[in-house]
GROMACS .gro file of C-alpha atoms in nm:
model
  451
    1MET     CA    1  -4.573   3.734  -0.913
    2LYS     CA    2  -4.765   3.526  -1.177
    3SER     CA    3  -4.608   3.414  -1.518
    4PRO     CA    4  -4.779   3.590  -1.895
    5LEU     CA    5  -4.793   3.179  -1.920
    6ARG     CA    6  -4.991   3.099  -1.509
    7SER     CA    7  -5.224   3.440  -1.617
    8LEU     CA    8  -5.353   3.334  -1.967
    9ALA     CA    9  -5.378   2.930  -1.772
   10ALA     CA   10  -5.585   3.017  -1.551
   11ALA     CA   11  -5.833   3.228  -1.709
   12ALA     CA   12  -5.846   2.986  -1.983
   13ALA     CA   13  -5.971   2.689  -1.757
   14ALA     CA   14  -6.120   2.869  -1.536
   15THR     CA   15  -6.417   2.824  -1.717
   16LEU     CA   16  -6.351   2.455  -1.754
   17LEU     CA   17  -6.253   2.399  -1.428
   18LEU     CA   18  -6.607   2.493  -1.314
   19SER     CA   19  -6.750   2.201  -1.482
   20ALA     CA   20  -6.440   1.956  -1.428
   21CYS     CA   21  -6.490   2.038  -1.021
   22GLY     CA   22  -6.857   2.095  -1.007
   23GLY     CA   23  -6.780   2.439  -0.938
   24GLY     CA   24  -6.649   2.712  -0.644
   25GLN     CA   25  -6.683   2.441  -0.334
   26ASP     CA   26  -6.924   2.245  -0.418
   27ALA     CA   27  -6.634   1.965  -0.391
   28GLY     CA   28  -6.925   1.719  -0.195
   29GLU     CA   29  -7.070   1.643   0.081
   30GLY     CA   30  -6.829   1.780   0.398
   31ALA     CA   31  -6.589   1.932   0.228
   32ALA     CA   32  -6.477   2.204   0.417
   33THR     CA   33  -6.617   2.519   0.487
   34GLY     CA   34  -6.318   2.743   0.598
   35PRO     CA   35  -5.955   2.784   0.366
   36VAL     CA   36  -5.821   2.481   0.320
   37THR     CA   37  -5.440   2.454   0.179
   38ILE     CA   38  -5.375   2.097  -0.035
   39ASP     CA   39  -5.052   2.013   0.048
   40TYR     CA   40  -4.946   1.876  -0.334
   41TRP     CA   41  -4.514   1.710  -0.368
   42LEU     CA   42  -4.406   1.621  -0.684
   43TRP     CA   43  -4.027   1.488  -0.802
   44ASP     CA   44  -3.966   1.707  -1.159
   45THR     CA   45  -3.848   2.042  -1.144
   46ALA     CA   46  -3.947   2.069  -1.508
   47GLN     CA   47  -4.319   2.038  -1.490
   48GLN     CA   48  -4.341   2.278  -1.139
   49PRO     CA   49  -4.427   2.506  -1.357
   50GLN     CA   50  -4.687   2.341  -1.594
   51TYR     CA   51  -4.872   2.233  -1.235
   52GLN     CA   52  -4.793   2.524  -1.023
   53ALA     CA   53  -5.013   2.686  -1.364
   54CYS     CA   54  -5.320   2.363  -1.310
   55ALA     CA   55  -5.287   2.530  -0.959
   56ASP     CA   56  -5.347   2.882  -1.027
   57ALA     CA   57  -5.647   2.776  -1.259
   58PHE     CA   58  -5.775   2.521  -0.952
   59THR     CA   59  -5.796   2.792  -0.640
   60LYS     CA   60  -5.904   3.039  -0.890
   61ALA     CA   61  -6.244   2.937  -0.935
   62ASN     CA   62  -6.194   2.734  -0.592
   63PRO     CA   63  -6.125   3.011  -0.386
   64GLY     CA   64  -6.176   2.841  -0.057
   65TYR     CA   65  -5.860   2.603  -0.206
   66THR     CA   66  -5.581   2.684  -0.232
   67VAL     CA   67  -5.271   2.411  -0.306
   68LYS     CA   68  -4.897   2.408  -0.209
   69ILE     CA   69  -4.647   2.263  -0.427
   70THR     CA   70  -4.298   2.092  -0.275
   71GLN     CA   71  -4.078   1.906  -0.489
   72TYR     CA   72  -3.768   1.664  -0.422
   73GLY     CA   73  -3.532   1.531  -0.631
   74TRP     CA   74  -3.645   1.156  -0.714
   75ASP     CA   75  -3.460   0.917  -0.450
   76ASP     CA   76  -3.525   1.212  -0.169
   77TYR     CA   77  -3.882   1.186  -0.301
   78TRP     CA   78  -3.925   0.902  -0.221
   79ASN     CA   79  -3.759   0.866   0.072
   80THR     CA   80  -3.886   1.121   0.277
   81LEU     CA   81  -4.250   1.059   0.146
   82THR     CA   82  -4.236   0.730   0.339
   83THR     CA   83  -4.070   0.898   0.609
   84SER     CA   84  -4.404   1.120   0.614
   85PHE     CA   85  -4.661   0.834   0.652
   86VAL     CA   86  -4.483   0.713   0.956
   87SER     CA   87  -4.454   1.041   1.114
   88GLY     CA   88  -4.765   1.131   0.996
   89THR     CA   89  -4.678   1.459   0.825
   90ALA     CA   90  -4.766   1.334   0.458
   91PRO     CA   91  -4.848   1.553   0.155
   92ASP     CA   92  -5.228   1.567   0.094
   93VAL     CA   93  -5.207   1.435  -0.236
   94PHE     CA   94  -4.866   1.352  -0.451
   95VAL     CA   95  -4.704   1.261  -0.768
   96SER     CA   96  -4.702   0.878  -0.773
   97HIS     CA   97  -4.561   0.618  -1.005
   98LEU     CA   98  -4.677   0.271  -1.088
   99SER     CA   99  -4.419   0.068  -0.949
  100ARG     CA  100  -4.434   0.268  -0.636
  101TYR     CA  101  -4.799   0.262  -0.554
  102PRO     CA  102  -4.891  -0.106  -0.507
  103GLU     CA  103  -4.734  -0.127  -0.199
  104PHE     CA  104  -4.879   0.179  -0.046
  105ALA     CA  105  -5.164   0.099  -0.136
  106ALA     CA  106  -5.143  -0.244   0.036
  107GLN     CA  107  -4.967  -0.054   0.381
  108GLY     CA  108  -5.343   0.112   0.333
  109GLN     CA  109  -5.163   0.420   0.340
  110LEU     CA  110  -5.361   0.611  -0.021
  111LEU     CA  111  -5.735   0.709   0.026
  112PRO     CA  112  -5.874   0.518  -0.246
  113ILE     CA  113  -6.090   0.669  -0.516
  114THR     CA  114  -6.292   0.435  -0.689
  115ASP     CA  115  -6.621   0.551  -0.540
  116ARG     CA  116  -6.538   0.913  -0.614
  117VAL     CA  117  -6.506   0.828  -0.974
  118THR     CA  118  -6.810   0.666  -0.995
  119THR     CA  119  -7.054   0.912  -0.839
  120ASP     CA  120  -6.856   1.203  -1.049
  121LYS     CA  121  -6.895   1.007  -1.349
  122ILE     CA  122  -6.498   1.035  -1.421
  123ASP     CA  123  -6.484   0.923  -1.819
  124LEU     CA  124  -6.225   0.655  -1.782
  125SER     CA  125  -6.233   0.599  -2.195
  126GLN     CA  126  -6.097   0.982  -2.176
  127TYR     CA  127  -5.715   0.877  -2.106
  128GLN     CA  128  -5.507   0.649  -2.292
  129ASP     CA  129  -5.589   0.281  -2.319
  130GLY     CA  130  -5.513   0.040  -2.081
  131LEU     CA  131  -5.367   0.335  -1.884
  132ALA     CA  132  -5.662   0.377  -1.637
  133ASP     CA  133  -5.665  -0.006  -1.545
  134LEU     CA  134  -5.293   0.016  -1.418
  135TRP     CA  135  -5.447   0.196  -1.127
  136VAL     CA  136  -5.666  -0.040  -0.971
  137ALA     CA  137  -5.458  -0.230  -0.747
  138LYS     CA  138  -5.491  -0.589  -0.582
  139ASP     CA  139  -5.764  -0.512  -0.417
  140GLY     CA  140  -5.980  -0.376  -0.697
  141GLN     CA  141  -5.978  -0.032  -0.559
  142ARG     CA  142  -5.906   0.259  -0.819
  143TYR     CA  143  -5.598   0.486  -0.633
  144GLY     CA  144  -5.559   0.750  -0.908
  145LEU     CA  145  -5.647   0.893  -1.214
  146PRO     CA  146  -5.385   0.897  -1.579
  147LYS     CA  147  -5.263   1.204  -1.603
  148ASP     CA  148  -4.968   1.202  -1.824
  149PHE     CA  149  -4.770   0.901  -2.086
  150ASP     CA  150  -4.479   0.799  -2.182
  151THR     CA  151  -4.302   0.659  -2.507
  152VAL     CA  152  -3.916   0.559  -2.563
  153ALA     CA  153  -3.769   0.729  -2.879
  154VAL     CA  154  -3.356   0.773  -2.993
  155ILE     CA  155  -3.221   1.132  -2.939
  156TYR     CA  156  -2.901   1.237  -3.145
  157ASN     CA  157  -2.678   1.455  -3.198
  158THR     CA  158  -2.759   1.595  -3.582
  159ASP     CA  159  -2.396   1.712  -3.652
  160LYS     CA  160  -2.263   1.372  -3.535
  161LEU     CA  161  -2.458   1.213  -3.746
  162LYS     CA  162  -2.378   1.440  -4.039
  163GLU     CA  163  -2.027   1.410  -3.971
  164ALA     CA  164  -2.073   1.019  -3.992
  165GLY     CA  165  -2.217   1.071  -4.366
  166ILE     CA  166  -2.521   0.911  -4.186
  167LYS     CA  167  -2.861   1.047  -4.388
  168PRO     CA  168  -3.142   1.127  -4.102
  169GLU     CA  169  -3.350   0.936  -4.366
  170GLU     CA  170  -3.194   0.615  -4.243
  171MET     CA  171  -3.262   0.655  -3.848
  172THR     CA  172  -3.673   0.582  -3.952
  173LYS     CA  173  -3.652   0.227  -4.104
  174LEU     CA  174  -3.325   0.042  -3.864
  175THR     CA  175  -3.346  -0.245  -3.832
  176TRP     CA  176  -3.212  -0.462  -3.507
  177ASN     CA  177  -3.142  -0.855  -3.429
  178PRO     CA  178  -2.972  -1.032  -3.139
  179GLN     CA  179  -2.745  -1.205  -3.349
  180ASP     CA  180  -2.555  -0.900  -3.507
  181GLY     CA  181  -2.711  -0.608  -3.422
  182GLY     CA  182  -2.850  -0.532  -3.764
  183THR     CA  183  -2.852  -0.164  -3.934
  184TYR     CA  184  -2.891  -0.018  -3.551
  185GLU     CA  185  -2.547  -0.178  -3.438
  186ASP     CA  186  -2.419  -0.010  -3.770
  187VAL     CA  187  -2.537   0.326  -3.675
  188ILE     CA  188  -2.427   0.270  -3.366
  189ALA     CA  189  -2.070   0.179  -3.490
  190ARG     CA  190  -2.055   0.452  -3.722
  191LEU     CA  191  -2.127   0.693  -3.444
  192THR     CA  192  -1.842   0.582  -3.223
  193VAL     CA  193  -1.504   0.766  -3.242
  194ASP     CA  194  -1.204   0.641  -3.063
  195VAL     CA  195  -0.943   0.895  -2.953
  196ASN     CA  196  -0.772   0.887  -3.256
  197GLY     CA  197  -1.079   0.923  -3.468
  198LYS     CA  198  -1.110   0.610  -3.596
  199ARG     CA  199  -1.500   0.502  -3.618
  200GLY     CA  200  -1.562   0.167  -3.474
  201ASP     CA  201  -1.582   0.046  -3.798
  202GLU     CA  202  -1.300   0.113  -3.981
  203PRO     CA  203  -1.050  -0.104  -3.917
  204GLY     CA  204  -0.773   0.037  -3.624
  205PHE     CA  205  -1.002   0.143  -3.432
  206ASP     CA  206  -0.946   0.124  -3.026
  207ASN     CA  207  -1.256   0.025  -2.830
  208LYS     CA  208  -1.043   0.072  -2.465
  209HIS     CA  209  -1.003   0.465  -2.524
  210VAL     CA  210  -1.330   0.648  -2.715
  211ALA     CA  211  -1.391   0.965  -2.777
  212THR     CA  212  -1.771   0.928  -2.808
  213TYR     CA  213  -2.005   0.594  -2.815
  214GLY     CA  214  -2.226   0.544  -3.025
  215LEU     CA  215  -2.476   0.500  -2.797
  216GLY     CA  216  -2.487   0.619  -2.435
  217LEU     CA  217  -2.599   0.383  -2.106
  218ALA     CA  218  -2.796   0.488  -1.808
  219GLY     CA  219  -2.741   0.199  -1.638
  220SER     CA  220  -2.833  -0.149  -1.611
  221GLY     CA  221  -3.231  -0.062  -1.563
  222ALA     CA  222  -3.250  -0.331  -1.340
  223GLY     CA  223  -3.616  -0.570  -1.403
  224PHE     CA  224  -3.726  -0.256  -1.540
  225GLY     CA  225  -3.495  -0.121  -1.846
  226GLN     CA  226  -3.786   0.092  -1.948
  227THR     CA  227  -3.537   0.304  -2.123
  228GLU     CA  228  -3.220   0.130  -2.091
  229TRP     CA  229  -3.367  -0.224  -2.311
  230SER     CA  230  -3.706  -0.292  -2.286
  231MET     CA  231  -3.741  -0.180  -2.629
  232TYR     CA  232  -3.537  -0.409  -2.761
  233THR     CA  233  -3.649  -0.660  -2.531
  234MET     CA  234  -3.987  -0.673  -2.601
  235SER     CA  235  -3.936  -0.661  -2.965
  236ASN     CA  236  -3.792  -0.934  -2.928
  237GLY     CA  237  -4.099  -1.123  -2.858
  238TRP     CA  238  -4.061  -1.099  -2.472
  239GLN     CA  239  -4.272  -0.989  -2.229
  240TYR     CA  240  -4.214  -0.945  -1.888
  241GLY     CA  241  -4.508  -1.201  -1.768
  242ASP     CA  242  -4.747  -1.404  -1.770
  243GLN     CA  243  -4.997  -1.135  -1.760
  244ASN     CA  244  -5.020  -0.721  -1.689
  245PRO     CA  245  -5.082  -0.610  -1.377
  246TRP     CA  246  -4.984  -0.887  -1.137
  247PRO     CA  247  -4.812  -1.172  -1.329
  248THR     CA  248  -4.801  -1.483  -1.142
  249THR     CA  249  -4.426  -1.526  -1.302
  250PHE     CA  250  -4.206  -1.337  -1.423
  251ASN     CA  251  -3.985  -1.483  -1.768
  252TYR     CA  252  -3.624  -1.284  -1.702
  253ALA     CA  253  -3.463  -1.635  -1.775
  254ASP     CA  254  -3.664  -1.635  -2.083
  255PRO     CA  255  -3.425  -1.724  -2.441
  256LYS     CA  256  -3.532  -1.386  -2.538
  257PHE     CA  257  -3.480  -1.206  -2.283
  258LYS     CA  258  -3.091  -1.353  -2.268
  259ASP     CA  259  -3.114  -1.324  -2.651
  260ALA     CA  260  -3.160  -0.940  -2.632
  261ILE     CA  261  -2.963  -0.893  -2.327
  262ARG     CA  262  -2.631  -1.061  -2.448
  263TRP     CA  263  -2.603  -0.785  -2.788
  264PHE     CA  264  -2.660  -0.543  -2.602
  265THR     CA  265  -2.413  -0.560  -2.339
  266SER     CA  266  -2.176  -0.708  -2.616
  267LEU     CA  267  -2.208  -0.357  -2.757
  268ILE     CA  268  -1.943  -0.251  -2.470
  269ASP     CA  269  -1.743  -0.508  -2.475
  270LYS     CA  270  -1.712  -0.371  -2.835
  271GLY     CA  271  -1.645  -0.025  -2.760
  272TYR     CA  272  -1.935   0.081  -2.923
  273MET     CA  273  -2.132   0.226  -2.506
  274PRO     CA  274  -1.966   0.287  -2.224
  275THR     CA  275  -1.933   0.068  -1.991
  276MET     CA  276  -2.099   0.080  -1.624
  277GLU     CA  277  -1.783   0.190  -1.412
  278ILE     CA  278  -1.766   0.493  -1.692
  279ALA     CA  279  -2.170   0.543  -1.701
  280SER     CA  280  -2.208   0.610  -1.304
  281ALA     CA  281  -1.875   0.788  -1.315
  282GLY     CA  282  -2.009   1.071  -1.437
  283THR     CA  283  -2.320   1.298  -1.404
  284GLY     CA  284  -2.541   1.125  -1.583
  285GLN     CA  285  -2.595   1.039  -1.982
  286ILE     CA  286  -2.794   1.404  -2.010
  287ASP     CA  287  -2.440   1.552  -1.927
  288ALA     CA  288  -2.219   1.309  -2.100
  289TYR     CA  289  -2.460   1.363  -2.433
  290GLY     CA  290  -2.448   1.749  -2.418
  291ALA     CA  291  -2.056   1.730  -2.375
  292GLY     CA  292  -2.017   1.534  -2.605
  293LYS     CA  293  -1.932   1.212  -2.465
  294TYR     CA  294  -2.218   1.009  -2.635
  295ALA     CA  295  -2.359   1.080  -3.024
  296MET     CA  296  -2.714   0.929  -2.907
  297VAL     CA  297  -2.919   0.770  -2.643
  298THR     CA  298  -3.245   0.597  -2.604
  299GLU     CA  299  -3.515   0.828  -2.391
  300GLY     CA  300  -3.798   0.849  -2.232
  301SER     CA  301  -4.023   1.150  -2.396
  302TRP     CA  302  -4.045   1.349  -2.070
  303ASN     CA  303  -3.668   1.452  -2.054
  304THR     CA  304  -3.680   1.595  -2.446
  305LYS     CA  305  -3.737   1.940  -2.334
  306THR     CA  306  -3.416   1.883  -2.221
  307TYR     CA  307  -3.247   1.842  -2.471
  308TRP     CA  308  -3.339   2.050  -2.644
  309GLY     CA  309  -3.221   2.247  -2.364
  310LEU     CA  310  -2.832   2.153  -2.368
  311LYS     CA  311  -2.639   2.433  -2.494
  312GLY     CA  312  -2.464   2.379  -2.835
  313VAL     CA  313  -2.600   2.062  -2.927
  314LYS     CA  314  -2.851   2.026  -3.248
  315SER     CA  315  -3.035   1.707  -3.200
  316ALA     CA  316  -3.292   1.501  -3.344
  317LEU     CA  317  -3.575   1.215  -3.259
  318ALA     CA  318  -3.568   0.883  -3.433
  319PRO     CA  319  -3.803   0.604  -3.410
  320THR     CA  320  -3.663   0.255  -3.158
  321PRO     CA  321  -3.593   0.046  -3.454
  322ILE     CA  322  -3.821  -0.250  -3.572
  323GLY     CA  323  -3.675  -0.574  -3.436
  324PRO     CA  324  -3.692  -0.997  -3.511
  325THR     CA  325  -4.038  -0.921  -3.452
  326GLY     CA  326  -4.140  -0.705  -3.752
  327LYS     CA  327  -4.222  -0.450  -3.550
  328ARG     CA  328  -4.095  -0.142  -3.300
  329ALA     CA  329  -4.141  -0.172  -2.885
  330SER     CA  330  -4.189   0.067  -2.624
  331LEU     CA  331  -4.337   0.087  -2.316
  332LEU     CA  332  -4.644   0.345  -2.222
  333ASN     CA  333  -4.574   0.407  -1.894
  334GLY     CA  334  -4.734   0.721  -1.663
  335LEU     CA  335  -4.816   0.864  -1.397
  336ALA     CA  336  -5.084   0.968  -1.141
  337ASP     CA  337  -5.144   1.131  -0.819
  338ASN     CA  338  -5.188   0.963  -0.517
  339ILE     CA  339  -5.454   1.029  -0.198
  340SER     CA  340  -5.314   1.023   0.112
  341ALA     CA  341  -5.529   0.782   0.316
  342GLY     CA  342  -5.439   1.015   0.671
  343THR     CA  343  -5.548   1.294   0.488
  344ASP     CA  344  -5.742   1.580   0.686
  345ASN     CA  345  -5.912   1.706   0.384
  346PRO     CA  346  -6.071   1.431   0.155
  347ASP     CA  347  -6.334   1.642  -0.031
  348ALA     CA  348  -6.025   1.922  -0.116
  349ALA     CA  349  -5.793   1.651  -0.227
  350TRP     CA  350  -6.003   1.490  -0.424
  351ALA     CA  351  -6.135   1.795  -0.590
  352TRP     CA  352  -5.745   1.796  -0.678
  353THR     CA  353  -5.650   1.508  -0.793
  354LYS     CA  354  -6.013   1.507  -1.036
  355PHE     CA  355  -5.843   1.883  -1.149
  356LEU     CA  356  -5.537   1.698  -1.213
  357ALA     CA  357  -5.717   1.426  -1.466
  358SER     CA  358  -5.966   1.718  -1.630
  359PRO     CA  359  -5.894   1.850  -1.952
  360ALA     CA  360  -5.887   2.180  -1.799
  361CYS     CA  361  -5.513   2.101  -1.645
  362GLN     CA  362  -5.436   1.832  -1.840
  363GLU     CA  363  -5.585   2.007  -2.220
  364GLU     CA  364  -5.583   2.339  -2.151
  365ILE     CA  365  -5.252   2.414  -1.964
  366VAL     CA  366  -4.981   2.090  -1.954
  367ALA     CA  367  -5.091   2.025  -2.355
  368LYS     CA  368  -4.952   2.368  -2.391
  369GLU     CA  369  -4.601   2.344  -2.229
  370ALA     CA  370  -4.468   2.042  -2.441
  371VAL     CA  371  -4.309   1.885  -2.136
  372VAL     CA  372  -4.496   1.550  -2.095
  373PHE     CA  373  -4.775   1.434  -2.338
  374PRO     CA  374  -5.102   1.492  -2.115
  375ALA     CA  375  -5.267   1.128  -2.038
  376ILE     CA  376  -5.671   1.262  -2.228
  377LYS     CA  377  -5.647   1.163  -2.599
  378SER     CA  378  -5.808   1.494  -2.656
  379ALA     CA  379  -5.509   1.639  -2.568
  380LYS     CA  380  -5.201   1.460  -2.737
  381ALA     CA  381  -5.257   1.690  -3.050
  382LYS     CA  382  -5.216   2.018  -2.878
  383ALA     CA  383  -4.883   1.861  -2.719
  384GLU     CA  384  -4.756   1.753  -3.007
  385GLN     CA  385  -4.833   2.143  -3.189
  386ALA     CA  386  -4.617   2.292  -2.899
  387PHE     CA  387  -4.336   2.045  -2.974
  388ALA     CA  388  -4.357   2.133  -3.280
  389ASP     CA  389  -4.369   2.492  -3.201
  390ALA     CA  390  -4.033   2.450  -3.009
  391GLY     CA  391  -3.906   2.322  -3.280
  392ILE     CA  392  -3.906   1.955  -3.182
  393ASP     CA  393  -4.071   1.668  -3.451
  394VAL     CA  394  -4.224   1.428  -3.147
  395LYS     CA  395  -4.412   1.144  -3.367
  396PRO     CA  396  -4.127   0.951  -3.277
  397PHE     CA  397  -4.281   0.942  -2.963
  398THR     CA  398  -4.624   0.943  -3.037
  399MET     CA  399  -4.631   0.699  -3.341
  400HIS     CA  400  -4.559   0.404  -3.077
  401VAL     CA  401  -4.941   0.501  -2.930
  402GLN     CA  402  -5.077   0.503  -3.321
  403ASP     CA  403  -4.947   0.235  -3.493
  404GLY     CA  404  -5.025   0.009  -3.175
  405THR     CA  405  -4.626  -0.132  -3.055
  406THR     CA  406  -4.722  -0.008  -2.697
  407HIS     CA  407  -4.640  -0.243  -2.343
  408LEU     CA  408  -4.801  -0.163  -2.072
  409ALA     CA  409  -4.539  -0.107  -1.785
  410PRO     CA  410  -4.497  -0.366  -1.545
  411ILE     CA  411  -4.735  -0.405  -1.241
  412ALA     CA  412  -4.670  -0.637  -0.955
  413GLU     CA  413  -4.662  -0.658  -0.592
  414HIS     CA  414  -4.355  -0.710  -0.419
  415TRP     CA  415  -4.192  -0.465  -0.710
  416ALA     CA  416  -3.960  -0.263  -0.416
  417ASP     CA  417  -3.768  -0.599  -0.340
  418ILE     CA  418  -3.774  -0.722  -0.707
  419THR     CA  419  -3.569  -0.408  -0.816
  420ALA     CA  420  -3.297  -0.534  -0.548
  421ILE     CA  421  -3.237  -0.852  -0.672
  422MET     CA  422  -3.328  -0.741  -1.059
  423THR     CA  423  -3.057  -0.428  -1.000
  424GLU     CA  424  -2.801  -0.665  -0.841
  425THR     CA  425  -2.809  -0.886  -1.110
  426MET     CA  426  -2.840  -0.670  -1.403
  427ASP     CA  427  -2.511  -0.471  -1.232
  428SER     CA  428  -2.315  -0.776  -1.254
  429ILE     CA  429  -2.387  -0.848  -1.630
  430PHE     CA  430  -2.361  -0.555  -1.814
  431SER     CA  431  -2.048  -0.489  -1.544
  432GLY     CA  432  -1.929  -0.866  -1.718
  433LYS     CA  433  -1.868  -0.960  -1.386
  434SER     CA  434  -2.120  -1.245  -1.453
  435ASP     CA  435  -2.285  -1.397  -1.756
  436VAL     CA  436  -2.672  -1.367  -1.875
  437ASN     CA  437  -2.745  -1.716  -1.727
  438ALA     CA  438  -2.680  -1.531  -1.368
  439LEU     CA  439  -3.114  -1.469  -1.508
  440ASP     CA  440  -3.209  -1.805  -1.416
  441GLU     CA  441  -3.136  -1.782  -1.057
  442ALA     CA  442  -3.315  -1.429  -1.027
  443ASN     CA  443  -3.552  -1.532  -1.232
  444THR     CA  444  -3.657  -1.825  -0.975
  445LYS     CA  445  -3.607  -1.551  -0.624
  446VAL     CA  446  -3.795  -1.317  -0.877
  447ASN     CA  447  -4.109  -1.617  -0.854
  448ALA     CA  448  -4.030  -1.685  -0.501
  449LEU     CA  449  -4.191  -1.377  -0.391
  450LEU     CA  450  -4.463  -1.395  -0.575
  451GLY     CA  451  -4.579  -1.771  -0.417
   0.00000   0.00000   0.00000
């Protein structure tokens, strides 16, 4: 049974879809003449309804095509996908990640869409600046069209902020530095409360027995650190590599990176942030925040609706702190859909992929769901309004785009191997088993992978 949302979305998008996909079954030469089922995979349960709505609209305008959506959890998703390539059972189209697609492309598992984009005159300038470029692999071929974008902000418990005597307007102008943490660390300390009710900035605070940590921790961040430490390292003047995409060297041994990580992990020693053991022992950062164990967290925009859905918790957003560069920072990341090279229905797969990247899906359906920010620029205002209608002011996320404080997510060869090296090293640093100088050896190993 269709929900009212899906029925409305399908009707609203049908006309747009006719132009987006060329109308009816005219998806290009060689399109299948009989009914075609497009197998589509994704990992995010929160986004599944909005893409089902897109699929309903797509099928309404293209009766010969139907879309079967399958959802897997994040870890299972990539393992199952990799296995499906080997067994020849891969989906026609699947949601892809910037850190994963280069390896799939290099293995010949993806269908290039360069010629189709040119033939169908897809306007790449309609997407947020820089996002489209990230889906061109080192071989010069394009493998995806942007479907959304995300940035990072601070989510805090409004009741805990009030109890600490901190005003919401103070959260909008926090600064940090690697020496003493600035006003940002002052707030983190104030929000931290031990089991005896002492705050982190009060005499007698017990940093070994903490009831509420001022700042949550999801993990060490490996070599990416999107929601963990990227906003600090980049606002300290650091960049992942010598260029992006396709860096020839990484900068994990850079003093600016070390200084930021040294400061960040000092929050664990001070008792203001949980240890790796505590962070990994529970059910995750979102649930810990919901249980009142964290007063605030740094989080990606894609999880916003989930935090607002937590029962008994009132939340608000604040921007990431201003760093030594005098600016805030956030990674600008985004997803796209890839087509499997072995698909039996390349024209149908392209028609669906093209629609997912079109205003008919992104602006008329996805933007109104208030789950993610569509990649198409013109859809941002609609998404902001949809979030506002849900009681969420998302400017701390979108201001990065407006103010030009975004940094494109790193795209590199051998990312899986880089991740393995950096996971081991960063986990060791965050656990207190190594100091930041362990990054020297890790950086040497990473750069050796790049030749």
